[in-house]
Short mmCIF file of C-alpha atoms and ligand atoms in Angstrom, two decimals:
data_model
loop_
_atom_site.label_atom_id
_atom_site.label_comp_id
_atom_site.label_asym_id
_atom_site.label_seq_id
_atom_site.Cartn_x
_atom_site.Cartn_y
_atom_site.Cartn_z
CA MET I 1 -21.45 -17.02 -29.57
CA THR I 2 -23.68 -14.15 -30.79
CA THR I 3 -25.99 -14.69 -33.72
CA ASP I 4 -25.36 -12.42 -36.71
CA LEU I 5 -28.45 -10.63 -38.04
CA TYR I 6 -29.46 -10.39 -41.71
CA CYS I 7 -32.73 -9.65 -43.47
CA VAL I 8 -34.43 -8.98 -46.79
CA MET I 9 -36.03 -5.56 -47.16
CA GLY I 10 -38.74 -4.88 -49.71
CA HIS I 11 -42.31 -3.82 -50.28
CA PRO I 12 -44.09 -6.19 -50.47
CA VAL I 13 -41.88 -8.86 -48.95
CA SER I 14 -44.33 -11.34 -47.39
CA HIS I 15 -43.88 -13.74 -50.34
CA SER I 16 -40.07 -13.76 -50.03
CA ARG I 17 -38.33 -17.14 -49.95
CA SER I 18 -35.01 -15.55 -48.95
CA PRO I 19 -35.33 -16.28 -45.18
CA TRP I 20 -35.94 -19.96 -45.95
CA ILE I 21 -33.02 -20.09 -48.40
CA HIS I 22 -30.49 -18.36 -46.14
CA THR I 23 -31.58 -20.32 -43.08
CA ARG I 24 -31.03 -23.53 -45.05
CA PHE I 25 -27.62 -22.29 -46.30
CA ALA I 26 -26.66 -21.56 -42.68
CA GLU I 27 -27.77 -25.02 -41.49
CA LEU I 28 -25.84 -26.76 -44.26
CA THR I 29 -22.64 -24.76 -43.73
CA GLY I 30 -22.77 -24.65 -39.91
CA GLN I 31 -23.01 -20.85 -39.80
CA GLN I 32 -24.73 -19.08 -36.89
CA LEU I 33 -27.09 -16.44 -38.23
CA GLN I 34 -30.63 -15.17 -38.14
CA TYR I 35 -32.28 -13.99 -41.39
CA ASP I 36 -35.67 -12.23 -41.28
CA LYS I 37 -37.88 -10.31 -43.70
CA ARG I 38 -38.82 -6.67 -43.23
CA GLU I 39 -41.56 -4.86 -45.10
CA ILE I 40 -40.37 -1.28 -45.34
CA PRO I 41 -42.72 1.68 -45.86
CA LEU I 42 -42.06 3.14 -49.32
CA ASP I 43 -40.52 6.39 -48.06
CA HIS I 44 -38.54 4.86 -45.17
CA PHE I 45 -35.80 2.91 -46.91
CA ASP I 46 -32.81 4.96 -45.78
CA ARG I 47 -33.86 5.17 -42.16
CA SER I 48 -34.85 1.48 -42.05
CA VAL I 49 -31.38 0.44 -43.21
CA ARG I 50 -29.72 2.68 -40.64
CA ALA I 51 -32.03 1.37 -37.88
CA PHE I 52 -31.12 -2.20 -38.83
CA ILE I 53 -27.40 -1.35 -38.63
CA LEU I 54 -27.94 0.09 -35.12
CA GLU I 55 -29.69 -3.15 -34.11
CA GLY I 56 -26.53 -5.02 -35.10
CA GLY I 57 -27.51 -6.04 -38.64
CA ARG I 58 -24.54 -7.38 -40.62
CA GLY I 59 -26.10 -7.23 -44.07
CA CYS I 60 -29.33 -7.32 -46.02
CA ASN I 61 -30.79 -8.26 -49.35
CA ILE I 62 -32.84 -5.63 -51.10
CA THR I 63 -35.80 -6.38 -53.30
CA VAL I 64 -38.41 -4.41 -55.23
CA PRO I 65 -38.71 -1.42 -55.21
CA PHE I 66 -35.60 -0.39 -53.25
CA LYS I 67 -32.69 -1.69 -55.36
CA PHE I 68 -31.99 1.74 -56.89
CA GLU I 69 -32.11 3.48 -53.50
CA ALA I 70 -29.81 0.80 -52.12
CA ALA I 71 -27.19 1.72 -54.72
CA LYS I 72 -27.51 5.36 -53.68
CA ILE I 73 -26.99 4.85 -49.94
CA ALA I 74 -23.99 2.56 -50.36
CA SER I 75 -20.66 4.14 -49.39
CA HIS I 76 -18.83 1.75 -51.77
CA THR I 77 -20.45 -0.08 -54.68
CA SER I 78 -19.00 -3.00 -56.63
CA GLU I 79 -18.34 -2.64 -60.35
CA ARG I 80 -21.37 -4.79 -61.22
CA GLY I 81 -23.53 -2.73 -58.85
CA LEU I 82 -22.35 0.47 -60.53
CA LEU I 83 -23.15 -0.91 -64.00
CA ALA I 84 -26.60 -2.04 -62.85
CA GLN I 85 -27.12 1.24 -60.94
CA ALA I 86 -28.93 -1.04 -58.47
CA CYS I 87 -27.90 -3.18 -55.49
CA ASN I 88 -29.57 -6.31 -54.11
CA THR I 89 -26.95 -6.98 -51.42
CA LEU I 90 -25.69 -4.62 -48.72
CA THR I 91 -22.94 -5.47 -46.25
CA PHE I 92 -22.37 -3.40 -43.11
CA LYS I 93 -18.72 -3.34 -42.13
CA ASP I 94 -16.52 -0.92 -40.18
CA GLY I 95 -19.14 1.83 -40.38
CA GLN I 96 -19.44 1.46 -44.17
CA ILE I 97 -22.34 0.29 -46.32
CA LEU I 98 -20.95 -1.90 -49.12
CA GLY I 99 -23.28 -2.34 -52.10
CA ASP I 100 -23.24 -5.19 -54.59
CA ASN I 101 -25.55 -6.80 -57.10
CA THR I 102 -25.57 -10.62 -57.24
CA ASP I 103 -28.66 -10.98 -59.48
CA GLY I 104 -26.74 -11.27 -62.75
CA MET I 105 -24.20 -13.71 -61.37
CA GLY I 106 -27.13 -15.74 -59.99
CA LEU I 107 -28.70 -15.87 -63.46
CA VAL I 108 -25.46 -16.86 -65.19
CA ILE I 109 -24.70 -19.59 -62.62
CA ASP I 110 -28.22 -20.97 -62.93
CA ILE I 111 -27.97 -21.15 -66.72
CA GLU I 112 -24.39 -22.42 -66.93
CA ARG I 113 -24.19 -24.73 -63.93
CA ASN I 114 -27.73 -25.79 -63.09
CA ALA I 115 -29.13 -25.87 -66.64
CA GLY I 116 -25.73 -26.94 -68.05
CA LEU I 117 -25.60 -24.45 -70.93
CA SER I 118 -22.39 -22.46 -71.50
CA LEU I 119 -23.22 -18.97 -72.79
CA LYS I 120 -19.84 -18.57 -74.50
CA GLY I 121 -20.26 -17.82 -78.20
CA LEU I 122 -24.08 -17.88 -78.13
CA ARG I 123 -26.68 -15.36 -79.38
CA LEU I 124 -28.74 -13.93 -76.49
CA LEU I 125 -31.92 -11.87 -76.41
CA LEU I 126 -32.53 -9.93 -73.18
CA ILE I 127 -36.12 -8.69 -73.12
CA GLY I 128 -36.74 -5.60 -70.98
CA ALA I 129 -34.66 -2.61 -69.92
CA GLY I 130 -35.88 -1.93 -66.36
CA GLY I 131 -34.18 -2.75 -63.09
CA ALA I 132 -34.31 -6.51 -63.62
CA ALA I 133 -32.57 -6.31 -67.01
CA ALA I 134 -30.03 -3.76 -65.75
CA GLY I 135 -29.07 -6.13 -62.94
CA VAL I 136 -28.05 -8.92 -65.30
CA LEU I 137 -26.57 -7.38 -68.47
CA GLY I 138 -23.03 -6.93 -67.07
CA PRO I 139 -22.64 -10.54 -65.84
CA LEU I 140 -24.20 -11.84 -69.07
CA LEU I 141 -21.51 -9.96 -71.04
CA GLN I 142 -18.86 -11.40 -68.76
CA ALA I 143 -19.98 -14.90 -69.79
CA ASP I 144 -18.62 -14.08 -73.31
CA PRO I 145 -21.63 -14.66 -75.58
CA ALA I 146 -21.07 -13.71 -79.25
CA HIS I 147 -24.07 -11.36 -79.31
CA ILE I 148 -26.66 -9.78 -76.99
CA SER I 149 -29.72 -7.92 -78.27
CA VAL I 150 -31.61 -5.94 -75.64
CA ALA I 151 -35.24 -5.55 -76.77
CA ASN I 152 -37.66 -3.28 -74.98
CA ARG I 153 -41.14 -1.80 -75.55
CA THR I 154 -39.60 1.65 -75.03
CA LEU I 155 -36.57 1.74 -77.32
CA HIS I 156 -34.73 4.62 -75.66
CA LYS I 157 -34.51 2.70 -72.36
CA ALA I 158 -32.89 -0.24 -74.15
CA ALA I 159 -30.54 2.18 -75.91
CA GLU I 160 -29.53 3.78 -72.58
CA LEU I 161 -28.88 0.42 -70.95
CA VAL I 162 -26.82 -0.71 -73.93
CA ALA I 163 -24.84 2.55 -74.06
CA ARG I 164 -23.78 2.08 -70.44
CA HIS I 165 -22.45 -1.40 -71.24
CA VAL I 166 -20.63 -0.62 -74.52
CA PRO I 167 -17.13 -0.49 -72.94
CA LEU I 168 -17.63 -3.89 -71.25
CA ALA I 169 -19.06 -5.37 -74.48
CA ALA I 170 -16.01 -4.12 -76.42
CA GLN I 171 -13.68 -5.58 -73.82
CA ARG I 172 -15.43 -8.98 -74.06
CA HIS I 173 -15.70 -8.81 -77.91
CA THR I 174 -19.48 -9.26 -77.65
CA GLU I 175 -21.79 -7.57 -80.16
CA LEU I 176 -24.38 -5.55 -78.23
CA GLU I 177 -27.49 -3.97 -79.78
CA ALA I 178 -30.69 -2.24 -78.65
CA HIS I 179 -34.02 -2.97 -80.36
CA THR I 180 -37.76 -2.62 -80.01
CA LEU I 181 -39.74 -5.77 -79.17
CA HIS I 182 -40.18 -6.36 -82.92
CA GLY I 183 -36.93 -4.97 -84.28
CA PHE I 184 -34.42 -7.72 -83.53
CA GLY I 185 -32.85 -9.86 -86.27
CA ALA I 186 -31.97 -13.57 -86.53
CA PRO I 187 -33.25 -16.05 -83.90
CA PHE I 188 -31.45 -16.63 -80.60
CA ASP I 189 -29.94 -19.54 -78.64
CA VAL I 190 -31.15 -18.06 -75.35
CA ILE I 191 -33.95 -15.59 -74.63
CA ILE I 192 -34.39 -14.08 -71.18
CA ASN I 193 -37.61 -12.39 -70.10
CA ALA I 194 -36.69 -9.57 -67.72
CA THR I 195 -39.90 -7.59 -68.28
CA ALA I 196 -42.74 -7.25 -65.80
CA THR I 197 -45.09 -9.21 -68.14
CA SER I 198 -45.16 -12.42 -66.07
CA LEU I 199 -45.73 -10.39 -62.91
CA SER I 200 -48.71 -8.56 -64.41
CA GLY I 201 -50.17 -11.49 -66.35
CA ALA I 202 -49.52 -9.77 -69.72
CA SER I 203 -48.73 -11.91 -72.78
CA VAL I 204 -45.22 -12.94 -73.84
CA PRO I 205 -43.62 -9.75 -75.17
CA VAL I 206 -41.85 -11.16 -78.26
CA ALA I 207 -42.86 -13.32 -81.24
CA ALA I 208 -41.81 -16.96 -81.40
CA ARG I 209 -39.50 -16.16 -84.32
CA ALA I 210 -37.02 -15.07 -81.62
CA LEU I 211 -36.42 -18.74 -80.78
CA LYS I 212 -33.97 -21.06 -82.51
CA PRO I 213 -35.20 -24.67 -82.32
CA GLY I 214 -34.29 -25.97 -78.86
CA ALA I 215 -33.43 -22.50 -77.55
CA LEU I 216 -33.37 -21.91 -73.80
CA ALA I 217 -36.28 -19.63 -72.87
CA TYR I 218 -35.73 -18.21 -69.41
CA ASP I 219 -38.20 -16.20 -67.34
CA MET I 220 -36.69 -14.38 -64.37
CA MET I 221 -40.01 -14.89 -62.56
CA TYR I 222 -40.88 -18.12 -60.77
CA GLY I 223 -44.08 -19.67 -59.47
CA PRO I 224 -47.49 -19.45 -61.18
CA GLY I 225 -46.66 -16.06 -62.81
CA ALA I 226 -43.99 -17.64 -65.01
CA GLN I 227 -46.25 -20.45 -66.26
CA GLY I 228 -47.64 -18.59 -69.30
CA PHE I 229 -44.11 -17.88 -70.60
CA MET I 230 -43.01 -21.46 -69.87
CA ASP I 231 -46.03 -22.91 -71.75
CA TRP I 232 -45.39 -20.55 -74.70
CA ALA I 233 -41.72 -21.62 -74.84
CA GLN I 234 -42.62 -25.31 -74.71
CA ALA I 235 -45.27 -24.90 -77.42
CA HIS I 236 -42.66 -23.32 -79.73
CA GLY I 237 -39.98 -25.99 -79.35
CA ALA I 238 -37.85 -24.16 -76.76
CA VAL I 239 -36.58 -25.41 -73.40
CA PRO I 240 -38.38 -23.41 -70.69
CA ARG I 241 -36.78 -22.44 -67.38
CA ASP I 242 -38.15 -20.26 -64.58
CA GLY I 243 -36.18 -17.98 -62.27
CA LEU I 244 -36.20 -20.11 -59.13
CA GLY I 245 -32.59 -21.15 -59.70
CA MET I 246 -31.58 -17.51 -60.18
CA LEU I 247 -33.25 -16.70 -56.86
CA VAL I 248 -31.25 -19.37 -55.04
CA GLU I 249 -27.97 -18.59 -56.81
CA GLN I 250 -28.16 -14.82 -56.19
CA ALA I 251 -28.73 -15.69 -52.53
CA ALA I 252 -25.72 -18.04 -52.59
CA GLU I 253 -23.54 -15.22 -53.96
CA ALA I 254 -24.76 -12.90 -51.18
CA PHE I 255 -24.10 -15.62 -48.57
CA LEU I 256 -20.56 -16.00 -49.94
CA ILE I 257 -19.96 -12.25 -49.65
CA TRP I 258 -21.23 -12.15 -46.07
CA ARG I 259 -19.89 -15.43 -44.67
CA GLY I 260 -16.93 -16.30 -46.91
CA VAL I 261 -18.43 -19.76 -47.52
CA ARG I 262 -20.13 -21.02 -50.69
CA PRO I 263 -23.33 -22.87 -49.71
CA PRO I 264 -24.54 -26.01 -51.56
CA SER I 265 -26.96 -24.07 -53.75
CA SER I 266 -27.93 -26.92 -56.11
CA GLN I 267 -29.13 -28.98 -53.16
CA VAL I 268 -31.09 -26.04 -51.75
CA LEU I 269 -32.63 -25.34 -55.18
CA ALA I 270 -33.79 -28.96 -55.45
CA GLU I 271 -35.27 -28.79 -51.94
CA LEU I 272 -37.03 -25.48 -52.62
CA ARG I 273 -38.50 -26.73 -55.90
CA LYS I 274 -39.88 -29.78 -54.09
CA LEU I 275 -41.28 -27.61 -51.30
CA MET I 276 -43.03 -25.32 -53.79
CA GLN I 277 -44.48 -28.24 -55.74
CA GLY I 278 -45.70 -29.94 -52.57
P1 ATR C 1 -38.21 -4.18 -62.91
O1 ATR C 1 -37.43 -3.53 -61.81
O2 ATR C 1 -39.00 -5.38 -62.48
O3 ATR C 1 -37.38 -4.45 -64.12
P2 ATR C 1 -39.23 -1.83 -64.19
O4 ATR C 1 -37.93 -1.15 -63.95
O5 ATR C 1 -40.50 -1.09 -63.97
O6 ATR C 1 -39.35 -3.13 -63.29
O7 ATR C 1 -39.20 -2.42 -65.68
C1 ATR C 1 -40.26 -3.15 -66.21
C2 ATR C 1 -39.86 -3.68 -67.59
O8 ATR C 1 -40.96 -4.46 -68.11
C3 ATR C 1 -39.60 -2.60 -68.62
O9 ATR C 1 -38.65 -3.07 -69.54
C4 ATR C 1 -40.98 -2.45 -69.27
O10 ATR C 1 -40.95 -1.88 -70.56
P3 ATR C 1 -40.93 -0.26 -70.73
O11 ATR C 1 -39.53 0.17 -70.43
O12 ATR C 1 -41.34 -0.02 -72.12
O13 ATR C 1 -41.93 0.27 -69.72
C5 ATR C 1 -41.38 -3.89 -69.35
N1 ATR C 1 -42.82 -4.11 -69.47
C6 ATR C 1 -43.76 -3.95 -68.52
N2 ATR C 1 -44.98 -4.31 -68.98
C7 ATR C 1 -44.80 -4.70 -70.27
C8 ATR C 1 -45.67 -5.19 -71.31
N3 ATR C 1 -46.99 -5.35 -71.09
N4 ATR C 1 -45.13 -5.53 -72.49
C9 ATR C 1 -43.80 -5.39 -72.71
N5 ATR C 1 -42.93 -4.92 -71.79
C10 ATR C 1 -43.42 -4.59 -70.58
#
């Protein structure tokens, strides 16, 4: 039996846990595959993808900074990829490049299944309007919260992101608003940090008045970078959660697309958390 090839492409990519996660998924589901990481020169994305296809690659995950380019080279893009205007999962099939974005679904599954909080009917604050926020707004709307405010340092970017999602929000009967980092109204049940603040070591971008008592405060980062946000959330009576579960669940969604099998993601998340703490 031949071994199917997959990889994660990014720049940088040396820190990526995706090879470990997918290799573990494959072991636990009895799938034969090899999953590597490839650091791609910044101006070589297109040709690197095509070279990987020629080598027999079956699919790849795409990370920073290539998710927007990935959406552009795809011959077909899923609805959630189109809304995000970014893809984190490419599948190579019958000469086509199929683009999808599993980040938002990964976030929603981590919150609803792993953290045990249904988003239905809740008030959400999504902080940020860059690629990370764009990747999750559609799936968050599909979880039927009552309200989502998107707050960003640069208001017009939040307004653009919101405008693109107005038809979906109307369909789901979810109130959707754009604000500055100070302009949002009543406190929220869930706040999600999708800015680059944890990556750069900058302070938490919103005031604690955003938090209802016991709110879930989620940072899409994981590891030491997320600690400042987690400590802030804890100090203000919120329940902190980092993005490690989102990482594993977005990988599980990609694995399902590629292999047609849902891997035991909760088990792999528990193992990865232990590995990172050890
Ligand atoms: P990514 O793909 O990781 O989302 P990005 O597209 O560059 O990266 O977006 C970064 C996000 O973090 C943006 O929402 C950015 O706000 P602006 O749109 O105003 O630039 C936000 N961001 C970065 N540094 C920030 C800071 N110090 N305080 C608040 N927001 C910040």
